[in-house]
mmCIF file of C-alpha atoms in Angstrom:
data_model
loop_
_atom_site.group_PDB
_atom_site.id
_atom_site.type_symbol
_atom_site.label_atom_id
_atom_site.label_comp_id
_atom_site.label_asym_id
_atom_site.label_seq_id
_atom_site.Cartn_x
_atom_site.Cartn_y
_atom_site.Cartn_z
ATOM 1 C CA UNK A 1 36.352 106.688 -54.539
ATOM 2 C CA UNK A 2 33.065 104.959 -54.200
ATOM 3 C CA UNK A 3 33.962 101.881 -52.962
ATOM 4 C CA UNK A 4 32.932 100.874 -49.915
ATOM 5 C CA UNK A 5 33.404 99.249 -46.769
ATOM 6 C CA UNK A 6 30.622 98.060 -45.740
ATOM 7 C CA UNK A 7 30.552 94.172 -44.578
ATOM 8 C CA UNK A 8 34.385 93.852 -44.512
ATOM 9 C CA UNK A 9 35.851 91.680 -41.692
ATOM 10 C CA UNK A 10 38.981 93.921 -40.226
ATOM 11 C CA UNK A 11 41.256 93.087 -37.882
ATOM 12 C CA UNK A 12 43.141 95.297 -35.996
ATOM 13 C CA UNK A 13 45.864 94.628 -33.269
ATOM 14 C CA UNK A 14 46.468 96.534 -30.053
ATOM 15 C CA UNK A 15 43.439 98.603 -30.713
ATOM 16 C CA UNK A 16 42.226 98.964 -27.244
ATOM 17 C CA UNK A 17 43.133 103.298 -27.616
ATOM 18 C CA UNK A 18 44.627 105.471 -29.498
ATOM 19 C CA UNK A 19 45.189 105.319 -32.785
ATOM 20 C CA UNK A 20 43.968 101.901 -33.348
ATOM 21 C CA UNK A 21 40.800 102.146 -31.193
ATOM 22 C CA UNK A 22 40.064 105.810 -33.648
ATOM 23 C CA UNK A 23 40.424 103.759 -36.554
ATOM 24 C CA UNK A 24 38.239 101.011 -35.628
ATOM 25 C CA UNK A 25 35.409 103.460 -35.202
ATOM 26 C CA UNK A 26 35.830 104.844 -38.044
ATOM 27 C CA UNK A 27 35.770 101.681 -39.766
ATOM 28 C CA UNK A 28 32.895 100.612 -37.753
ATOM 29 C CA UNK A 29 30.996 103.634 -39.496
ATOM 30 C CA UNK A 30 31.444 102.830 -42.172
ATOM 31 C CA UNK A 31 29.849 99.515 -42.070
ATOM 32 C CA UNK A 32 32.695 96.667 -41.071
ATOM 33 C CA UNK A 33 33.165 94.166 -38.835
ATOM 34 C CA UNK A 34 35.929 94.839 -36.262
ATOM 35 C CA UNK A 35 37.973 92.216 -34.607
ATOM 36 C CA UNK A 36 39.998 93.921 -31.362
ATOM 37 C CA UNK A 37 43.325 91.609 -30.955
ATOM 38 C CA UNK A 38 45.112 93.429 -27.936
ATOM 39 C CA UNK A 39 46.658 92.285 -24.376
ATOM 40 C CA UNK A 40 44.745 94.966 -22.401
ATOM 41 C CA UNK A 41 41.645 93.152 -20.203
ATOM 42 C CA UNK A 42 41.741 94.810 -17.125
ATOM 43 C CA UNK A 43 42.317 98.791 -16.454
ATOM 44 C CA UNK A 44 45.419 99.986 -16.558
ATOM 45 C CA UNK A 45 45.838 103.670 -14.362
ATOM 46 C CA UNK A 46 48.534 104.787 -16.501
ATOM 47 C CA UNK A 47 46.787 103.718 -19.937
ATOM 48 C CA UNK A 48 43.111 103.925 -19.551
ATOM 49 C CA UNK A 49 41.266 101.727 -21.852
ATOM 50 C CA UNK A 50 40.414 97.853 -22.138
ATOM 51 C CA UNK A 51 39.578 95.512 -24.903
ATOM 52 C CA UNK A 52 35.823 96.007 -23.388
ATOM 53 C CA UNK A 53 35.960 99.650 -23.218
ATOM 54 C CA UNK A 54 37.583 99.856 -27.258
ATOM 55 C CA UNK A 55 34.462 96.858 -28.302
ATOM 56 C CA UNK A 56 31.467 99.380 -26.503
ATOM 57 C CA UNK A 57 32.894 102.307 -28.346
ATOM 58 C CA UNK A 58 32.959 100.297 -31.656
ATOM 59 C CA UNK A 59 29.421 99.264 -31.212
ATOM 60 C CA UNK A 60 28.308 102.385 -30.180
ATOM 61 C CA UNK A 61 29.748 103.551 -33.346
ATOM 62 C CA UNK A 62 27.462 101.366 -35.361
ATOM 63 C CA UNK A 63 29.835 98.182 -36.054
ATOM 64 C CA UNK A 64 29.906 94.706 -34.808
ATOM 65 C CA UNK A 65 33.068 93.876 -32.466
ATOM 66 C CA UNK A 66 34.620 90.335 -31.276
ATOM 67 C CA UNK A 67 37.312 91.695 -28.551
ATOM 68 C CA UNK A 68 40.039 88.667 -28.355
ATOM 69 C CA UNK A 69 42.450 88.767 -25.820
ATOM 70 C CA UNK A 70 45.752 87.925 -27.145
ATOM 71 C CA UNK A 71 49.800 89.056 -26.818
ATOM 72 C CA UNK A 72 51.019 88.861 -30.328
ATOM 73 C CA UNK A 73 54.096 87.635 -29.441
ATOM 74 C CA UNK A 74 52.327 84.190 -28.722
ATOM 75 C CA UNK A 75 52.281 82.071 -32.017
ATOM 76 C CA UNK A 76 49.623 79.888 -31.417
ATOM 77 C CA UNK A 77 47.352 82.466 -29.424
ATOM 78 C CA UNK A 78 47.295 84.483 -31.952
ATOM 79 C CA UNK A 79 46.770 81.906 -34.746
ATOM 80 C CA UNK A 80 43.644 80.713 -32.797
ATOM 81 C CA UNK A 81 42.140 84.703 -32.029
ATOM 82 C CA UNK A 82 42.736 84.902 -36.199
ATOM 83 C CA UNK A 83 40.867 82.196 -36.890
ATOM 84 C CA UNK A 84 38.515 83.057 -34.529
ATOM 85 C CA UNK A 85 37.638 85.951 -35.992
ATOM 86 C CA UNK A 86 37.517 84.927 -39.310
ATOM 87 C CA UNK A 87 35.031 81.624 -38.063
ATOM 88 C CA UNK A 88 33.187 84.826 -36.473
ATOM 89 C CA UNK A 89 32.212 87.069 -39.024
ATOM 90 C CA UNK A 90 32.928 84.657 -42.514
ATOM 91 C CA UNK A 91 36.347 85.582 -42.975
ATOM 92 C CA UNK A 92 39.172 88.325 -42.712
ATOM 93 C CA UNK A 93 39.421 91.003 -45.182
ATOM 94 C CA UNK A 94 41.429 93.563 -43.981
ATOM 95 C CA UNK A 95 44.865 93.408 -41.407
ATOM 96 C CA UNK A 96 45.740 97.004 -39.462
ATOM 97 C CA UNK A 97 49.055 96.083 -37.856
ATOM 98 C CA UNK A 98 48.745 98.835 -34.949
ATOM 99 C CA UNK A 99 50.394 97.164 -32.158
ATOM 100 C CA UNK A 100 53.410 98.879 -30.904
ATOM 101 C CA UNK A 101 55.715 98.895 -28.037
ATOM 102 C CA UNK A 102 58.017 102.434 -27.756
ATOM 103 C CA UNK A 103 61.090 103.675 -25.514
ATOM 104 C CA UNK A 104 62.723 106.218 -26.773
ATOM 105 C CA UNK A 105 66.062 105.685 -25.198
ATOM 106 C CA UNK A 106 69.826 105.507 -26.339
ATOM 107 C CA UNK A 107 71.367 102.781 -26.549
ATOM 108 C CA UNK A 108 73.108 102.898 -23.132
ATOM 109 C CA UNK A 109 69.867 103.543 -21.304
ATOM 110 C CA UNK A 110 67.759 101.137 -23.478
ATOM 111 C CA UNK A 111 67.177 97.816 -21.459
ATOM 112 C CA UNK A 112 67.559 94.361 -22.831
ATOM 113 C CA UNK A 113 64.098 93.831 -21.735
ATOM 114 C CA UNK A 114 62.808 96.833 -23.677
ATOM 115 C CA UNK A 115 64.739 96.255 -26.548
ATOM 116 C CA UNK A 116 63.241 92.656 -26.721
ATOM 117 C CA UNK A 117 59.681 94.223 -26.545
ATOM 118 C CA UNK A 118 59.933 96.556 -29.350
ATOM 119 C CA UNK A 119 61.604 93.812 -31.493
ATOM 120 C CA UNK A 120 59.195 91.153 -29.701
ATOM 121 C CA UNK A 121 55.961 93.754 -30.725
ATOM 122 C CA UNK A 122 56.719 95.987 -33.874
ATOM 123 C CA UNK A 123 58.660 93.614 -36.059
ATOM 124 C CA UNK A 124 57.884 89.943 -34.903
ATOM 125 C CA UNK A 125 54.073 90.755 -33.946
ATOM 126 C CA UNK A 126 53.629 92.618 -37.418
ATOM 127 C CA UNK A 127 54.892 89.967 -39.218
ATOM 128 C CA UNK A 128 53.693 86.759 -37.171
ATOM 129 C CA UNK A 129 50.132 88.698 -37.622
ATOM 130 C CA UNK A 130 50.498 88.915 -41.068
ATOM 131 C CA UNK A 131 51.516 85.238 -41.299
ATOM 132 C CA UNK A 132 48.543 83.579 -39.464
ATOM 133 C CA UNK A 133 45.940 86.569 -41.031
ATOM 134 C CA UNK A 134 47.430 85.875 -44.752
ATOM 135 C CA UNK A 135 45.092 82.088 -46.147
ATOM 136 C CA UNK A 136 42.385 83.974 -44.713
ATOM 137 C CA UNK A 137 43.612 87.504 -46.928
ATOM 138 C CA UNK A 138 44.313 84.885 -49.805
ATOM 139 C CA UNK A 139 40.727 83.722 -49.348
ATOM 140 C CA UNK A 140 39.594 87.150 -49.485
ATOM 141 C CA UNK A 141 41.594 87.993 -52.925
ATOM 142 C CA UNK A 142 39.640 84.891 -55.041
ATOM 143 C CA UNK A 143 36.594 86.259 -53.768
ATOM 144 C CA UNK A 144 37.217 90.282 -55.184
ATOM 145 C CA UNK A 145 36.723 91.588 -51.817
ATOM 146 C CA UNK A 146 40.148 94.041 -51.661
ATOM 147 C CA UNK A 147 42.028 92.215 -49.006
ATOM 148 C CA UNK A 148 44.208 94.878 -47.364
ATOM 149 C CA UNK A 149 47.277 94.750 -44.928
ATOM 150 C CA UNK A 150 47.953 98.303 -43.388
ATOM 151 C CA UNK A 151 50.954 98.423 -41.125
ATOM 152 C CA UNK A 152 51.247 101.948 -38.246
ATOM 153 C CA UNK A 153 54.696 102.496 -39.740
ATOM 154 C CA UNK A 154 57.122 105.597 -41.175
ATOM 155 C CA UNK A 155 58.447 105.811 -44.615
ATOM 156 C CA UNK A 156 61.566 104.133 -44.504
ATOM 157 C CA UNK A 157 64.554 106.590 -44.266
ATOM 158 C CA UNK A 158 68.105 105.824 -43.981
ATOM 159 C CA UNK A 159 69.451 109.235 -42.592
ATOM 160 C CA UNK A 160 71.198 108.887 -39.445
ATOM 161 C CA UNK A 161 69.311 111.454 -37.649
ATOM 162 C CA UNK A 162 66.238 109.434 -36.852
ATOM 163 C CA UNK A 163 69.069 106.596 -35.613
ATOM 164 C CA UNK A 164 71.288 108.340 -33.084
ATOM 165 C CA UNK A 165 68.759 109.315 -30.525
ATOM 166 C CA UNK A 166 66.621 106.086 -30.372
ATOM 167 C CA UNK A 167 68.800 103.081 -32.547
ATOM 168 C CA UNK A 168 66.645 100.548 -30.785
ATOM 169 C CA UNK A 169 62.822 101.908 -31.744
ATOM 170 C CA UNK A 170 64.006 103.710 -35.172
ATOM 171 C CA UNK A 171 64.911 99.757 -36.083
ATOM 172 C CA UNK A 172 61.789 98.318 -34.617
ATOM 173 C CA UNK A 173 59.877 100.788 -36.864
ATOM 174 C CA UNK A 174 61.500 100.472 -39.377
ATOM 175 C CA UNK A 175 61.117 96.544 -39.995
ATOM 176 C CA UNK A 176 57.231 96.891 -39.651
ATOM 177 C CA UNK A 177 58.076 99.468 -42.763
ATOM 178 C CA UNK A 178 59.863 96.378 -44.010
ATOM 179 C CA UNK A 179 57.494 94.171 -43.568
ATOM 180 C CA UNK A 180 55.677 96.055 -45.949
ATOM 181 C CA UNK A 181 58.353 96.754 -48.564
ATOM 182 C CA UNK A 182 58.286 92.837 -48.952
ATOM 183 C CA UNK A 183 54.936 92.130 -48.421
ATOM 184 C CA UNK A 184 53.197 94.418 -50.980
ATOM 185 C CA UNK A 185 55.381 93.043 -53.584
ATOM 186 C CA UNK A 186 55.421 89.427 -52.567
ATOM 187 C CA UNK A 187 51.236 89.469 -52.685
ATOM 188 C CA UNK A 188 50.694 91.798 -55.029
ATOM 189 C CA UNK A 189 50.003 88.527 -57.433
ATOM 190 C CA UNK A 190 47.530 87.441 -54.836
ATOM 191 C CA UNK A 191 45.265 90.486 -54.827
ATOM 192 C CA UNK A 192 46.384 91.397 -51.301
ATOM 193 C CA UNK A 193 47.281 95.113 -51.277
ATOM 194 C CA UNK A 194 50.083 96.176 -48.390
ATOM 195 C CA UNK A 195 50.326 99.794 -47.171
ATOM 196 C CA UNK A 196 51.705 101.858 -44.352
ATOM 197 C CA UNK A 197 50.615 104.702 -42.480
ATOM 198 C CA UNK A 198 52.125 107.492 -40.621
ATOM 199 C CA UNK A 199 50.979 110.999 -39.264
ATOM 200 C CA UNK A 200 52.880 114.303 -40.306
ATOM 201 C CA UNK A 201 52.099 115.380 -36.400
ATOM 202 C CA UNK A 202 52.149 114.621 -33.555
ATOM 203 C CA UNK A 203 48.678 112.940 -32.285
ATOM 204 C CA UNK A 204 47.617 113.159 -28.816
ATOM 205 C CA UNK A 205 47.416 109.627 -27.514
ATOM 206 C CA UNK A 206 47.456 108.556 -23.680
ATOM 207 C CA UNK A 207 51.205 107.183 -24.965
ATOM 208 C CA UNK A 208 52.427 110.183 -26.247
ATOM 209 C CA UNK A 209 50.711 112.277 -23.338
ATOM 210 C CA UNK A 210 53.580 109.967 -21.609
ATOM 211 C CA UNK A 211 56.905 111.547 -23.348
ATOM 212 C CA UNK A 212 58.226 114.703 -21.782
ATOM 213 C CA UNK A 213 57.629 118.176 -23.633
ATOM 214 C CA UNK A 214 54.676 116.629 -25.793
ATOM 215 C CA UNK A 215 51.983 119.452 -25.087
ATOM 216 C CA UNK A 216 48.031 119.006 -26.493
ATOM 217 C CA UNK A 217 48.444 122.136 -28.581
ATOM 218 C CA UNK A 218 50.923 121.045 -30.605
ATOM 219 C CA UNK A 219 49.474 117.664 -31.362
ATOM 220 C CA UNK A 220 46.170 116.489 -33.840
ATOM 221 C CA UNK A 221 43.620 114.020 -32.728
ATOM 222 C CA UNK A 222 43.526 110.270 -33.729
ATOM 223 C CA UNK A 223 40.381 110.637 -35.890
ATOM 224 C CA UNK A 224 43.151 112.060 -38.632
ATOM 225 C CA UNK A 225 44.518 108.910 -38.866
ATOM 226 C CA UNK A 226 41.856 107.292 -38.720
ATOM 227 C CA UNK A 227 40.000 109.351 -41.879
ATOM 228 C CA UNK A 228 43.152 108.619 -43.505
ATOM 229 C CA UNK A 229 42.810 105.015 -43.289
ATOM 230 C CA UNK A 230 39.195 104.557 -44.787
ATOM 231 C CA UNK A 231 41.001 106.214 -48.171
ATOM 232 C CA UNK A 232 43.779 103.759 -48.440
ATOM 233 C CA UNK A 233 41.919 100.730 -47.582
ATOM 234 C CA UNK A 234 39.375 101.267 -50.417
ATOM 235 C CA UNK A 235 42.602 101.557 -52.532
ATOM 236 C CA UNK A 236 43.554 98.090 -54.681
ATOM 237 C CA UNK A 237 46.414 96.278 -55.198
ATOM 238 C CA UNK A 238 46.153 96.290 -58.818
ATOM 239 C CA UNK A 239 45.455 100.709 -58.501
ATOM 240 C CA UNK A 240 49.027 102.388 -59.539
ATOM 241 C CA UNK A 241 50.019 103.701 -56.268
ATOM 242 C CA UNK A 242 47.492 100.702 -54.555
ATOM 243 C CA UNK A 243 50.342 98.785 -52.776
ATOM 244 C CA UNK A 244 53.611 99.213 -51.873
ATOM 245 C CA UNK A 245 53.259 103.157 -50.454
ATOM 246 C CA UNK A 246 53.893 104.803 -47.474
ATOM 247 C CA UNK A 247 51.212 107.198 -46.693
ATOM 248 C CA UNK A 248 50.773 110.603 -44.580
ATOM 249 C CA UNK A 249 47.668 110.888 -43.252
ATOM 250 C CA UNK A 250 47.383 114.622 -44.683
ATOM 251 C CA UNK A 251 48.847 113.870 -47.894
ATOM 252 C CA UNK A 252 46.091 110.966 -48.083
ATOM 253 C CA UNK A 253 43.087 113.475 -47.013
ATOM 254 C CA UNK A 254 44.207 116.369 -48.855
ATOM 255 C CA UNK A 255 44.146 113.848 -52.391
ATOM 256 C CA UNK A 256 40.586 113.440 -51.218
ATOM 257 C CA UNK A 257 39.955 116.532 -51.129
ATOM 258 C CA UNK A 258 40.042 117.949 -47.302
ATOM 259 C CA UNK A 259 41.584 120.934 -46.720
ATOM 260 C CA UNK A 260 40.280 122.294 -43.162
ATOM 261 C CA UNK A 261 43.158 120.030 -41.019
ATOM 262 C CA UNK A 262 42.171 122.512 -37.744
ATOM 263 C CA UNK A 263 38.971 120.452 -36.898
ATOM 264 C CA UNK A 264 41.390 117.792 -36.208
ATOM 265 C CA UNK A 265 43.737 119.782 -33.924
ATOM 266 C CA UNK A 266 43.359 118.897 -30.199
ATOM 267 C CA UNK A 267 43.444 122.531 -29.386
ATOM 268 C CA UNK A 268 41.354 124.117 -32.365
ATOM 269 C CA UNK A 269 42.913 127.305 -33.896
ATOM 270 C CA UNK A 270 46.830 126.312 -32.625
ATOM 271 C CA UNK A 271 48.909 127.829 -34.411
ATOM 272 C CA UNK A 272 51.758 125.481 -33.734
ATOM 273 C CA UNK A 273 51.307 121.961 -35.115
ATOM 274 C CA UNK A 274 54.676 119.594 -34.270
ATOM 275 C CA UNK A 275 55.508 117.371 -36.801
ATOM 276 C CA UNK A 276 56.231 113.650 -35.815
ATOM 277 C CA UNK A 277 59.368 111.771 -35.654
ATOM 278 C CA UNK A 278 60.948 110.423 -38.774
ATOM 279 C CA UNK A 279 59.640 112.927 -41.200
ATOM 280 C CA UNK A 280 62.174 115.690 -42.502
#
C-alpha cells in the first residue's frame, strides 16, 4: 500500500494506555493528527497513565495531540470534545473506538453497576462516538480523504463457549462488533469505511496485567496492534475486503508481509504465546 497517513485528523477514545495510547503513536509516526478523548486526568496507582502522559508520548513521537477530557457516556460532552477536535485540526478523518470497560465475571458475581459500565462504555460509547464523529466522517468522504471508523472489537461468534463464563462482557463486545456489522454497510455509500480489530494474543496491558494467571511471557506488546492498524486504515471502503471485516492483527501484518512476530513478544524468544479470548 502506498497510501499514506500523513495529515489525517484521528480520533481515538480511551487512549490514555494500552492499546489505544500504542496506536496513537504509531499513527503519530506516521504523520497524523491525534485527538486523545479519555476520562483519565489525574494518576491513577492502579492504572498508570493520564490524558497528559498519552499527549507527551504522542508528541514525542512526532504528531500533534489535543488531549480532551471527556466520559463517553456523556452525550453532549462528547459532542462538544468531537467538534472540538475537528475545529482543531480542520476536521476528523479517522474514528478508533478503543474505549472499553471489562469484568470478567458470571452472571451471579457480575454487579448491576458493572454490567451498566460495560453496556454504558463498549456498546453505547462506541456507538454515541460514532454518532457525533459521523457529519464530520461524511465531510471527510466528499473530500477523498478515506474516512475510517475502526472499532477494538472480536469477530462476532455465536458459540456458547465465549458466553458461559462472562455473558455480560462477551455481549458488550460483541455489540461494538455490531456496531460495525451495521455501520460498514450503512456508510459504505458515503465513503466511510468501518472495520474491527482484534489480537490473536494476549497483549500485555496494565489491564490485563490485572486478571489472574495472565503472565508477560505469554503475552505480545501493544505496538502489534498498533502496526496492524496503520494497514487497515489505509484500506478503502470501496477496496473488496475495505469495510465490513474483522481483522487479526497477525493476519493483517503477515498480508503485508511481516513474518518475524517475536520482536513483538514481551518476553523475546517465548516459546509460549496465549491466544486471546474469543478466538477458536
Amino acid at each position: 500500500m502506498n497510501r499514506s497517513l500523513s495529515g489525517k485528523n484521528v480520533l481515538i477514545t480511551g487512549g490514555s494506555r494500552g492499546i489505544g495510547l500504542a496506536i496513537a503513536c504509531r499513527l503519530a509516526q506516521e504523520g497524523a493528527n491525534i485527538t486523545i478523548a479519555a476520562k483519565t486526568a489525574e494518576p491513577n496507582p492502579k492504572l498508570p497513565g493520564t490524558l497528559y502522559t498519552a499527549a507527551a508520548a504522542i508528541e514525542a513521537a512526532g504528531g500533534q495531540c489535543l488531549p480532551i477530557q471527556v466520559d463517553i457516556r456523556d452525550d453532549v460532552a462528547l459532542q462538544a470534545a468531537v467538534n472540538q477536535s475537528a475545529e482543531h485540526f480542520g476536521g476528523l478523518d479517522i474514528l478508533v473506538n478503543n474505549a472499553s470497560a471489562i469484568h470478567l465475571t458470571p452472571t451471579e458475581l457480575t454487579p448491576m453497576k458493572r454490567f451498566d459500565l460495560m453496556f454504558g462504555v463498549n456498546v453505547r460509547g462506541t456507538y454515541a462516538s460514532t454518532q457525533a464523529c459521523l457529519p464530520h466522517l461524511r465531510a471527510s468522504g466528499k473530500a477523498g480523504r478515506n474516512p475510517h471508523v475502526l472499532n477494538l472489537s472480536p469477530p462476532l461468534n455465536l458459540n456458547p463457549s465465549w458466553f458461559a463464563p462472562h455473558v455480560a462482557y462477551t455481549m458488550a463486545k460483541y455489540g461494538m462488533s455490531m456496531c460495525v456489522l451495521g455501520h460498514a454497510r450503512e456508510f459504505k455509500h458515503l465513503g466511510i469505511a468501518v472495520n474491527a480489530l482484534w489480537p490473536q494474543t494476549a497483549i500485555y496491558t496494565a489491564a490485563m496485567q490485572m486478571i489472574p494467571g495472565v503472565l508477560p511471557e505469554h503475552c505480545r506488546e501493544p505496538s502489534i496492534m498498533a502496526d496492524a492498524a496503520v494497514q487497515i486504515l489505509q484500506r478503502t471502503a470501496q477496496d473488496p475486503e475495505g469495510t465490513g471485516q474483522f481483522f487479526i492483527d497477525e493476519a493483517v501484518l503477515r498480508h503485508a508481509g511481516i513474518t518475524d512476530f517475536d520482536v513483538y513478544a514481551t518476553v523475546p524468544g517465548s516459546q509460549t504465546i496465549q491466544r486471546d479470548f474469543f478466538l477458536d
